[in-house]
Short mmCIF file of C-alpha atoms in Angstrom, two decimals:
data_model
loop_
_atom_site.label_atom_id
_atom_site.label_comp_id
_atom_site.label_asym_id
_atom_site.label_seq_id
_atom_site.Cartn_x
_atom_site.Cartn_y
_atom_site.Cartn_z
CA UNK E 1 12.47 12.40 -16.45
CA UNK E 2 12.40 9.88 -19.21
CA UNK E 3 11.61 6.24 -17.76
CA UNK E 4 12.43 2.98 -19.54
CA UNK E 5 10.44 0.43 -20.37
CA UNK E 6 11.64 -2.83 -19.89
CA UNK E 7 8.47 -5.76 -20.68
CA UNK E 8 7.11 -7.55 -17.59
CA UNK E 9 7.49 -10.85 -19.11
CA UNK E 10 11.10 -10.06 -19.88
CA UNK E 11 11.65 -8.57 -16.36
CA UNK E 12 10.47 -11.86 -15.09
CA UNK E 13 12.15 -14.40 -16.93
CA UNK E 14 15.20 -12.24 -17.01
CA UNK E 15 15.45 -11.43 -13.38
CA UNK E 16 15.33 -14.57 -11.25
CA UNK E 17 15.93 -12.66 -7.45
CA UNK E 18 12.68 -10.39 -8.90
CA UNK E 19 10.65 -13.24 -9.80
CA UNK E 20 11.12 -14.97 -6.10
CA UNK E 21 9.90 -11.65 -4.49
CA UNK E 22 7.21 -11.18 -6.51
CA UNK E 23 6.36 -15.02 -6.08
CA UNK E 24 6.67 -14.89 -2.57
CA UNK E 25 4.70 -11.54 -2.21
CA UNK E 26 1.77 -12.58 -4.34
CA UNK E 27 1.24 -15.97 -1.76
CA UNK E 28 1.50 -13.80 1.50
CA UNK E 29 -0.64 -10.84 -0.33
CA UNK E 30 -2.97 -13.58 -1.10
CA UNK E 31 -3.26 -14.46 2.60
CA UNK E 32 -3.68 -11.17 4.37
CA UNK E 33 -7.16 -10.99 2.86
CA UNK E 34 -8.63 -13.52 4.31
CA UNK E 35 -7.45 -12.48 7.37
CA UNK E 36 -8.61 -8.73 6.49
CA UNK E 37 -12.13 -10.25 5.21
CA UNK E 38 -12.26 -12.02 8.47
CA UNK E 39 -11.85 -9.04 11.21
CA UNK E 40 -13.68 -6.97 9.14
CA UNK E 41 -16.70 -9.67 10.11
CA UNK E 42 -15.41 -10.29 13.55
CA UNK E 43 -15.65 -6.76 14.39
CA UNK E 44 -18.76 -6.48 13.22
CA UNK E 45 -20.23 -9.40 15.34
CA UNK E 46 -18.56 -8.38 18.24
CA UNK E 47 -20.39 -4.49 18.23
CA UNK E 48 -23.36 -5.14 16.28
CA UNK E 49 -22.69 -4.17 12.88
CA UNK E 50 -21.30 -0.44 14.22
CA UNK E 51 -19.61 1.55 11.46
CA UNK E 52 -16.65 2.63 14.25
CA UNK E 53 -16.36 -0.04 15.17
CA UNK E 54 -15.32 -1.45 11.63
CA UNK E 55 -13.38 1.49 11.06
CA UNK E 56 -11.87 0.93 13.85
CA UNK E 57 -10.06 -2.11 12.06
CA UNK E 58 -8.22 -0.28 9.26
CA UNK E 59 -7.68 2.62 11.67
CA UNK E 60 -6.11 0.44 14.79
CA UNK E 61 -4.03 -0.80 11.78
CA UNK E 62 -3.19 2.41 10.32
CA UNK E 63 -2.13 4.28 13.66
CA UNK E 64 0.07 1.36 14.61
CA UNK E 65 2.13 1.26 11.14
CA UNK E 66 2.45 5.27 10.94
CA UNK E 67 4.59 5.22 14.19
CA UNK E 68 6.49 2.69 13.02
CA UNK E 69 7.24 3.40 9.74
CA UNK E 70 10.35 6.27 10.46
CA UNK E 71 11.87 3.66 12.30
CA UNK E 72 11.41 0.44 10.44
CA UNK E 73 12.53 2.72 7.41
CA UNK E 74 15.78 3.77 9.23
CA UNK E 75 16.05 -0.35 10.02
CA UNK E 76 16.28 -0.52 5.82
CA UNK E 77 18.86 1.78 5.51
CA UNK E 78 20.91 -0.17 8.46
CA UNK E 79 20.46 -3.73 8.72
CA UNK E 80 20.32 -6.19 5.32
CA UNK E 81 16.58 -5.68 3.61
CA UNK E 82 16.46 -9.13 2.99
CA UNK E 83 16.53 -10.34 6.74
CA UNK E 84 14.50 -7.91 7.56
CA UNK E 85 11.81 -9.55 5.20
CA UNK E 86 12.14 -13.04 6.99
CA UNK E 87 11.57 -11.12 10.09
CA UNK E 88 8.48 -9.23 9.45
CA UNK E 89 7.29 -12.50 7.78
CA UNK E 90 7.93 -14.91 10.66
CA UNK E 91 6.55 -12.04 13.44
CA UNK E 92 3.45 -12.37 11.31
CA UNK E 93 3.18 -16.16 11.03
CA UNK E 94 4.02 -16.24 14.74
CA UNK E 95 1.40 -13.99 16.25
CA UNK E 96 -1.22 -15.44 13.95
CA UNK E 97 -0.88 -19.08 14.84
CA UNK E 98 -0.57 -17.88 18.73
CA UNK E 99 -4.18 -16.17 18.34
CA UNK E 100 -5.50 -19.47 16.60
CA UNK E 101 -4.29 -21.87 19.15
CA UNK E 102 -5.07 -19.50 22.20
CA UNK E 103 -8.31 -18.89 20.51
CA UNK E 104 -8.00 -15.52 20.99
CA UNK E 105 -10.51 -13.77 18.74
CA UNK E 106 -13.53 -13.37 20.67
CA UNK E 107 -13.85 -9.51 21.72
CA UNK E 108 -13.76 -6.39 19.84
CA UNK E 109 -10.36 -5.64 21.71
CA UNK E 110 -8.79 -8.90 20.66
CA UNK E 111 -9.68 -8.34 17.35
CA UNK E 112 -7.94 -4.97 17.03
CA UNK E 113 -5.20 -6.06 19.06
CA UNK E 114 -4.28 -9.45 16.72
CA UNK E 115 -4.24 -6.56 13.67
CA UNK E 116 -2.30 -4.36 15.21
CA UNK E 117 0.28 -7.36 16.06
CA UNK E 118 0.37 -8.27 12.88
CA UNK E 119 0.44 -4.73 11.07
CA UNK E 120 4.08 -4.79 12.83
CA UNK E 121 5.80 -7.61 11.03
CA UNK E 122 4.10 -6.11 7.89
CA UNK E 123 5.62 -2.48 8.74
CA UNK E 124 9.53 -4.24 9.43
CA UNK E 125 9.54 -5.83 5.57
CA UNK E 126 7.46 -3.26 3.59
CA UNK E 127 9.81 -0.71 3.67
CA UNK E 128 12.63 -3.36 3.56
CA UNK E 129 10.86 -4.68 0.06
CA UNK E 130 10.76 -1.09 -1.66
CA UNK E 131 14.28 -0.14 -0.88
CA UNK E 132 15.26 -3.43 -2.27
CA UNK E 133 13.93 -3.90 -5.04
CA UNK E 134 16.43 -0.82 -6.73
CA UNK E 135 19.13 -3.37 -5.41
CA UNK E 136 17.91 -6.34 -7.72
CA UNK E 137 16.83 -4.55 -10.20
CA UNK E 138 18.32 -1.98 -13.04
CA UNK E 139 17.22 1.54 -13.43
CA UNK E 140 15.37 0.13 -16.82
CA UNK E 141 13.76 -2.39 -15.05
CA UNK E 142 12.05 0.04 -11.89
CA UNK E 143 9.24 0.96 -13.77
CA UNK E 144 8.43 -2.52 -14.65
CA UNK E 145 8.93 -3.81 -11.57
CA UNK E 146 6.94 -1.21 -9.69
CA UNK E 147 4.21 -1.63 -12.21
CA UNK E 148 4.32 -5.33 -12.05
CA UNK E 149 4.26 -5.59 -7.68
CA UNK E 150 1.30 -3.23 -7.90
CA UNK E 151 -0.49 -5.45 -10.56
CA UNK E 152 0.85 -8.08 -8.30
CA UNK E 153 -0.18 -7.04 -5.03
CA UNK E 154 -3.74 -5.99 -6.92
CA UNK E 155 -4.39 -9.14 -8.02
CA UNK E 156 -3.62 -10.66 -4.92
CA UNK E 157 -6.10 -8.60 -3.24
CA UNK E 158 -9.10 -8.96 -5.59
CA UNK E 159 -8.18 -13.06 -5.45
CA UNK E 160 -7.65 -13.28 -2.19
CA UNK E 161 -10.81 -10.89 -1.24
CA UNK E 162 -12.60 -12.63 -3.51
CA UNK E 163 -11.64 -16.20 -2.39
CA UNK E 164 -11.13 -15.18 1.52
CA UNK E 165 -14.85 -14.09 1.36
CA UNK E 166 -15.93 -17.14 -0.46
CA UNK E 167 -13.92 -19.67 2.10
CA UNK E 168 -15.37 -17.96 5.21
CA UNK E 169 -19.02 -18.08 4.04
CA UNK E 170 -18.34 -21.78 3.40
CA UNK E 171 -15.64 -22.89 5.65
CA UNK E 172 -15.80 -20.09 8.58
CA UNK E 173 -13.40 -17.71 9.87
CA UNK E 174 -10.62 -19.47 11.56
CA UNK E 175 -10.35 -21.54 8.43
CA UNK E 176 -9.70 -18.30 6.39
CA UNK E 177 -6.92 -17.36 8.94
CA UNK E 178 -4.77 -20.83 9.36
CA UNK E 179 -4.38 -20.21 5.26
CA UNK E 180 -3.28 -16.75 5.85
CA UNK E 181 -0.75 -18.52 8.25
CA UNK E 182 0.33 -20.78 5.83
CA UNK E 183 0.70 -17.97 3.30
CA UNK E 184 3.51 -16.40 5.70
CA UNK E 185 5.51 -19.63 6.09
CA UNK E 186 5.43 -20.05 2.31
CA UNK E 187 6.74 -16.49 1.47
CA UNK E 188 9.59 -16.85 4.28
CA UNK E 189 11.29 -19.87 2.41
CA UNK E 190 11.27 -18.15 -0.56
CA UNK E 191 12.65 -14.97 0.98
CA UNK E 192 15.11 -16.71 2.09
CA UNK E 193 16.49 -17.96 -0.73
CA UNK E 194 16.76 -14.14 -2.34
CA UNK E 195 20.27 -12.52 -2.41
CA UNK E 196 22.03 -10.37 0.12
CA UNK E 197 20.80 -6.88 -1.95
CA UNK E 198 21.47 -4.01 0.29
CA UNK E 199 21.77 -1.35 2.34
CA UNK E 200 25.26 -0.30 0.12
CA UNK E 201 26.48 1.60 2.55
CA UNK E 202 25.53 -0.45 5.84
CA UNK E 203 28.55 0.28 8.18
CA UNK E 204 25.91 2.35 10.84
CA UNK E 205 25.60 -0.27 12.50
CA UNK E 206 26.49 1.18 16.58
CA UNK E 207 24.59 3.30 19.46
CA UNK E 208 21.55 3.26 20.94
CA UNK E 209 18.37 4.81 20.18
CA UNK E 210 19.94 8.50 20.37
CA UNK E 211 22.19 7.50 16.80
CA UNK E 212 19.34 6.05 15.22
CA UNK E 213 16.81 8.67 16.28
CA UNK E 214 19.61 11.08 14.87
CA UNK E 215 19.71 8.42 11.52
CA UNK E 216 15.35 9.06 11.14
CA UNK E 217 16.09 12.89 11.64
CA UNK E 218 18.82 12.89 9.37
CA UNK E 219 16.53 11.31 6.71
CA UNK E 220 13.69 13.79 7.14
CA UNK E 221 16.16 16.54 6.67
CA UNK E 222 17.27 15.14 3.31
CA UNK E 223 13.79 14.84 2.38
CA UNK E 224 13.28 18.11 3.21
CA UNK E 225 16.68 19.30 1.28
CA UNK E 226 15.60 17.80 -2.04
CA UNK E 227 12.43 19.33 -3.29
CA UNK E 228 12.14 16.72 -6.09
CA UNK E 229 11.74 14.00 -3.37
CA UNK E 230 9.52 16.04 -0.98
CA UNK E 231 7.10 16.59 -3.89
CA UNK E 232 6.97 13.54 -4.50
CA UNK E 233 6.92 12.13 -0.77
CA UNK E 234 3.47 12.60 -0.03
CA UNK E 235 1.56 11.83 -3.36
CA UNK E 236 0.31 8.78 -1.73
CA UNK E 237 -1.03 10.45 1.18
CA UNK E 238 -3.33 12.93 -1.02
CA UNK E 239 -5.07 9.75 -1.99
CA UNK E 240 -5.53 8.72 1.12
CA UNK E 241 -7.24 12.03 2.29
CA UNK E 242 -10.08 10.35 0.87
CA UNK E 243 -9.04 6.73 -0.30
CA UNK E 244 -8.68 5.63 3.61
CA UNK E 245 -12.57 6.36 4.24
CA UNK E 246 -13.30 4.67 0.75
CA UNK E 247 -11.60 1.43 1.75
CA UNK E 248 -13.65 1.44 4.76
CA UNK E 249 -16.85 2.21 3.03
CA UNK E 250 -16.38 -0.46 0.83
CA UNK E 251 -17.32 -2.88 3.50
CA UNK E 252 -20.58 -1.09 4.07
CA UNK E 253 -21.32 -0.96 0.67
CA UNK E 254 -21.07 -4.95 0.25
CA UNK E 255 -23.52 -4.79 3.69
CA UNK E 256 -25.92 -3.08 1.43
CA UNK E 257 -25.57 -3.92 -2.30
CA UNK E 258 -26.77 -7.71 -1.67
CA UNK E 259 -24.08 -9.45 -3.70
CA UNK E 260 -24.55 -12.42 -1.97
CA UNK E 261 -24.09 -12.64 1.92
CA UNK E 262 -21.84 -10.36 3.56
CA UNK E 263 -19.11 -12.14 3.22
CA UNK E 264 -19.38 -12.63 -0.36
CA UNK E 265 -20.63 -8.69 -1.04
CA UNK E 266 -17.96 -7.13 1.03
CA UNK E 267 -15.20 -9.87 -1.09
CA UNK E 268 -16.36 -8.49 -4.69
CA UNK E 269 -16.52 -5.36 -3.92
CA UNK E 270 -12.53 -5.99 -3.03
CA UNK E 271 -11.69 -8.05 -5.75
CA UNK E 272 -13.25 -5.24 -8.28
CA UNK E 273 -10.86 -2.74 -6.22
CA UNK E 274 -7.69 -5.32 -6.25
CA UNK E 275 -8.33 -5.59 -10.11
CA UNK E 276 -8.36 -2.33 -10.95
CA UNK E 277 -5.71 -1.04 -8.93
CA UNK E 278 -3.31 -3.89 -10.49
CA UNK E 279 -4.83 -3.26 -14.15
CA UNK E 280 -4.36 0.73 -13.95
CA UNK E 281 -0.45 0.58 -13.63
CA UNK E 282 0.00 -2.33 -16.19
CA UNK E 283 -1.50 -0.42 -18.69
CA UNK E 284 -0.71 2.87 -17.68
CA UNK E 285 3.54 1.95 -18.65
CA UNK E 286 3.77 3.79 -21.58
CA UNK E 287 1.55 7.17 -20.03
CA UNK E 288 3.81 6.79 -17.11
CA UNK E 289 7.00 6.39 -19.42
CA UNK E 290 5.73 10.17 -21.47
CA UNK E 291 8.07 13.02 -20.29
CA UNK E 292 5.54 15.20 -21.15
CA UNK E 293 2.50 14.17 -19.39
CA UNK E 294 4.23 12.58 -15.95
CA UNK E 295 4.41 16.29 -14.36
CA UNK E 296 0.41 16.00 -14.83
CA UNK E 297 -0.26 12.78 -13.66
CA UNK E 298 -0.27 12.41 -10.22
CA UNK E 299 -3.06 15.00 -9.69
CA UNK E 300 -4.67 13.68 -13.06
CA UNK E 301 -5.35 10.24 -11.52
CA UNK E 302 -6.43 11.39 -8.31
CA UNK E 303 -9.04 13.46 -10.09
CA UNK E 304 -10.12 10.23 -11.61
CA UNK E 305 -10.59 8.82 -8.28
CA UNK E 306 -12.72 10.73 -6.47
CA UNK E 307 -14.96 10.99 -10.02
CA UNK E 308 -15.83 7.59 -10.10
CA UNK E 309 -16.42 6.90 -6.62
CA UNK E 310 -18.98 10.13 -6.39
CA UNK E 311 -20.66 8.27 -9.18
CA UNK E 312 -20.71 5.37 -7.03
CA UNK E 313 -22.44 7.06 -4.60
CA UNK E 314 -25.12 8.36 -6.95
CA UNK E 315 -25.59 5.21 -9.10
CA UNK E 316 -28.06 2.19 -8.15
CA UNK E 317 -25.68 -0.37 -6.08
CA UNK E 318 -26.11 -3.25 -8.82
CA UNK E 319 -23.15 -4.23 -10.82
CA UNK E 320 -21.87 -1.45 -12.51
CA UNK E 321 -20.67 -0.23 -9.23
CA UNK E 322 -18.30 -2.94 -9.63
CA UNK E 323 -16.99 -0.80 -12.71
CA UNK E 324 -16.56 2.03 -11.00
CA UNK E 325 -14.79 0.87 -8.16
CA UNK E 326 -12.58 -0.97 -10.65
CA UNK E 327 -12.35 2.64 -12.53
CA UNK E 328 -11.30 4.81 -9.58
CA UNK E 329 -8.57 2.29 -7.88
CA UNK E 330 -6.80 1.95 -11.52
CA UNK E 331 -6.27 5.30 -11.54
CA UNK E 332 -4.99 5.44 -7.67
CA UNK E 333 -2.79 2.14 -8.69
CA UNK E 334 -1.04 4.86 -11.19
CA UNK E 335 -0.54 7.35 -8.30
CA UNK E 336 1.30 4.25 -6.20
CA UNK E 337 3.55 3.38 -9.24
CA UNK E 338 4.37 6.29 -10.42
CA UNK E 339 5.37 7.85 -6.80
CA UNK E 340 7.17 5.07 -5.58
CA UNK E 341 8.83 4.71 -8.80
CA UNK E 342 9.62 8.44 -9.18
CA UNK E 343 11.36 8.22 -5.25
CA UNK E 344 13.40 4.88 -6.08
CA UNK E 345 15.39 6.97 -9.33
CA UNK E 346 15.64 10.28 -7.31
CA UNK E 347 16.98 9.00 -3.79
CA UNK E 348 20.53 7.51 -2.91
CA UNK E 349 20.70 4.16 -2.09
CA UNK E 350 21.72 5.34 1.60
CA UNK E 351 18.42 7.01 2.39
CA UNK E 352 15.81 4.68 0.48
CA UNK E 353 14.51 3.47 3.49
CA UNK E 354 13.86 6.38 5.20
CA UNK E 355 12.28 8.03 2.38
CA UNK E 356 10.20 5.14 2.35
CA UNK E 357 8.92 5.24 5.69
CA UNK E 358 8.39 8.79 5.76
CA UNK E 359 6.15 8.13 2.41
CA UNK E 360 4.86 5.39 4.08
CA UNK E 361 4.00 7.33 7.16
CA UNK E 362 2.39 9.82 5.59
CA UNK E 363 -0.06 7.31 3.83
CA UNK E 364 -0.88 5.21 6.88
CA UNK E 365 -1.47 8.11 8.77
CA UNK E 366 -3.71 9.86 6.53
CA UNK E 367 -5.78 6.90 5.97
CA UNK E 368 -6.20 6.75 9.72
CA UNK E 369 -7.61 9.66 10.24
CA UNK E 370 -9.91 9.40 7.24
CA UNK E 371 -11.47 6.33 7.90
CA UNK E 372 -11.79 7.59 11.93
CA UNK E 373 -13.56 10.90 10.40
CA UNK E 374 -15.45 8.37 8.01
CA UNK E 375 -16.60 6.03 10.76
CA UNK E 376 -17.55 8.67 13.48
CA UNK E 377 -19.55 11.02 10.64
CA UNK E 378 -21.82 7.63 10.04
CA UNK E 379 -22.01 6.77 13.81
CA UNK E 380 -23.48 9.83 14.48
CA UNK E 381 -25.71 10.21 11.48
CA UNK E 382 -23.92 13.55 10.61
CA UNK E 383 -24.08 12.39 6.62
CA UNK E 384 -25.65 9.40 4.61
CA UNK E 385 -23.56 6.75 3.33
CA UNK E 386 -24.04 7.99 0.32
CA UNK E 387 -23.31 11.59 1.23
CA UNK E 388 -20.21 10.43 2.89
CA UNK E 389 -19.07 8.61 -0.33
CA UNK E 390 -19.36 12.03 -2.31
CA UNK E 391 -17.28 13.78 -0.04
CA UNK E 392 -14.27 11.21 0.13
CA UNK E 393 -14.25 11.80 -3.73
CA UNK E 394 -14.51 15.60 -3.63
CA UNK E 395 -11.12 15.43 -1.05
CA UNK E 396 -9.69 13.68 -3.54
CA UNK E 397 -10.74 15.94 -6.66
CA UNK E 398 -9.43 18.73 -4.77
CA UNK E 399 -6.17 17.05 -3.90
CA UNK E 400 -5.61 16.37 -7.51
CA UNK E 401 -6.06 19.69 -8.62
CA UNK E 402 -3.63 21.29 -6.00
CA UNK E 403 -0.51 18.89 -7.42
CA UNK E 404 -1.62 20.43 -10.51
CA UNK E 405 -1.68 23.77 -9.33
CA UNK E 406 1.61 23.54 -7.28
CA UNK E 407 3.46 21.17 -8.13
CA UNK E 408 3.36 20.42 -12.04
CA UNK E 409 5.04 23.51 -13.10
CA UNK E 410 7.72 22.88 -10.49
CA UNK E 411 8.24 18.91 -11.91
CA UNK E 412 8.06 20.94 -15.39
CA UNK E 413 10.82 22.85 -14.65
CA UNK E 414 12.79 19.81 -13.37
CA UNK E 415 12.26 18.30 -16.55
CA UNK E 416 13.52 21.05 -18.43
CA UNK E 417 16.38 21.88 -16.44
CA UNK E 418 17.98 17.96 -16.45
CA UNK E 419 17.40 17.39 -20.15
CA UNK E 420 19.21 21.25 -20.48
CA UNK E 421 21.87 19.36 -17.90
CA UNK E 422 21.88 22.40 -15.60
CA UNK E 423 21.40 21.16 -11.60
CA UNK E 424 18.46 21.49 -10.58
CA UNK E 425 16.26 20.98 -6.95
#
């Protein structure tokens, strides 16, 4: 499947509704790292430094989005994606200014529980966002776009990592969070101002939670009907096999490496993986553009992946880890892309947002489990850091070379059979 290339400058000047949502994006993006810099550190004063208990921050977060995600996918495919941005924005803003002026963030409990709180109004508008964006957008311009909201949301993460870490050392935590608040209010004016977009087809709009338990079910099937789709559906979550423990590890990397206080550490070492995951899909257009090599790709980069972090985990922790980190998320920013942009050409506008929540379950789940696995396999000394480190990337390695395996000739054939202009699954 040939993809277009459409310049990101010229997407952005061109497309003014794009430019707002990647404007308003990159300001709330910005924000949830302080926040995720901060209970990282909360939870780790409130259980002495205990791996699980860290873990237990991503995976709290993870195991209350997966749930969610069928039916806040279904929601896309109902109710306007736009409103259901402002919502997820302003549930967000809400809870987080509640916490702050309750003072609520003095247990290990309260910190999972203000994550999980606001994981929600980030599961009602992410899978709102990616079936919109075909809505605003051209078919030439998806690739771009994609490309450009990874780079974006990248960037946002290795500034706001970078800067979140900085602020708390300085300023303290609840500083770092009343920003993050601010962040949300910002991106819901902006929201606001977008156009109507979609669903197309939004007349489902009666019965109870039998219709739209039927709707989710009715979405899985189609994923299930379309083998180009359900290829495709998962690729996210065979990064995750091993990219959910990495994420966590991160933060006991930064303990260790002595880039500054922990703070700092644990902020560079997530600006160096914001960075890279934004640079890998910029640059990457034109690989992910080449007919020939796109069947390859998505096992090729997770390959990538799990080789540079197992030569994080046998390298001194000095600064070229910084390069390798940077290394290994480009290449998983290229998985992201490419999948999402892969699902956005080959679904109807009618099912986008299931599709997306399914993918979307299937990635927050997976990282769940892995950073769990991660976090108990340190508590209980079963493996090093280190050793733990070389086995996220060999899940990964393997993962990469089982699309390759599998699925390649099958995307291959798909190739061959639409440019031949016979039907194909």
């Amino acid at each position: 499947m040939p993809m277009a290339e459409v310049s990101y400058i010229g997407l952005l000047r061109s497309n003014k509704a794009y430019r707002r949502l990647f404007t308003a994006n990159e300001i709330s993006y910005i924000g949830d790292w302080f926040s995720m810099i901060a209970l990282f550190l909360l939870a780790g004063e409130a259980s002495d430094n205990s791996p699980l208990a860290i873990a237990g921050v991503l995976a709290t977060r993870s195991f209350t989005f997966a749930p969610l995600e069928p039916l806040t996918g279904m929601l896309a495919d109902r109710y306007p994606r736009k409103w259901l941005m402002v919502i997820g924005n302003v549930w967000s803003f809400a809870i987080l200014v509640l916490a702050l002026y309750l003072g609520l963030l003095d247990s290990l409990a309260s910190v999972y529980l203000l994550g999980m709180a606001m994981v929600v109004g980030r599961a009602i508008s992410s899978n709102a966002e990616s079936a919109y964006v075909p809505n605003i957008c051209t078919e030439d311009e998806l690739l771009s776009a994609n490309a450009l909201s990874s780079g974006g949301w990248s960037a946002a993460m290795g500034i706001g990592a970078g800067i979140g870490g900085l602020t708390i050392s300085k300023y303290g935590i609840e500083t770092a969070l009343w920003i993050d608040s601010l962040t949300f209010l910002i991106a819901i004016l902006l929201i606001m101002t977008l156009p109507h977009g979609g669903p197309k087809k939004s007349g489902k709009r009666d019965g109870g939670a039998t219709v739209m338990l039927d709707e989710i079910w009715s979405g899985w099937k189609y994923i299930l009907s379309n083998p180009p789709i359900r290829r495709v559906v998962l690729a996210k979550a065979m990064w995750a096999s091993g990219g959910g423990a990495q994420v966590f590890l991160l933060i006991l990397i930064g303990k260790e490496a002595g880039f500054g206080d922990v703070a700092a550490g644990i902020g560079i070492l997530y600006m160096a993986r914001g960075f890279g995951s934004g640079f890998g899909p910029i640059v990457s257009r034109r690989l992910m553009a080449n007919v020939g090599l796109v069947p390859y790709l998505l096992g090729g980069v997770l390959i990538i992946s799990g080789a540079f972090y197992m030569a994080v985990a046998v390298s001194d922790w000095t600064m070229v880890i910084l390069v390798y980190v940077f290394i290994s998320h480009a290449a998983s920013g290229v998985n992201w892309v490419l999948s999402t942009t892969m699902l956005q050409k080959r679904s109807a506008d009618e099912w986008l947002g299931r599709v997306f929540g399914t993918d979307s379950l299937g990635i927050t789940m997976t990282m769940g489990l892995s950073t769990v696995a991660a976090g108990l396999i340190l508590e209980n000394g079963i493996m090093t850091l280190r050793e733990t480190i070389i086995a996220t990337g060999a899940i990964q390695i393997l993962a990469g070379l089982l699309w390759i395996v599998i699925a390649s000739p099958n995307e291959m054939k798909l190739i061959s059979e639409t440019d031949s202009g016979v039907p194909s699954n």
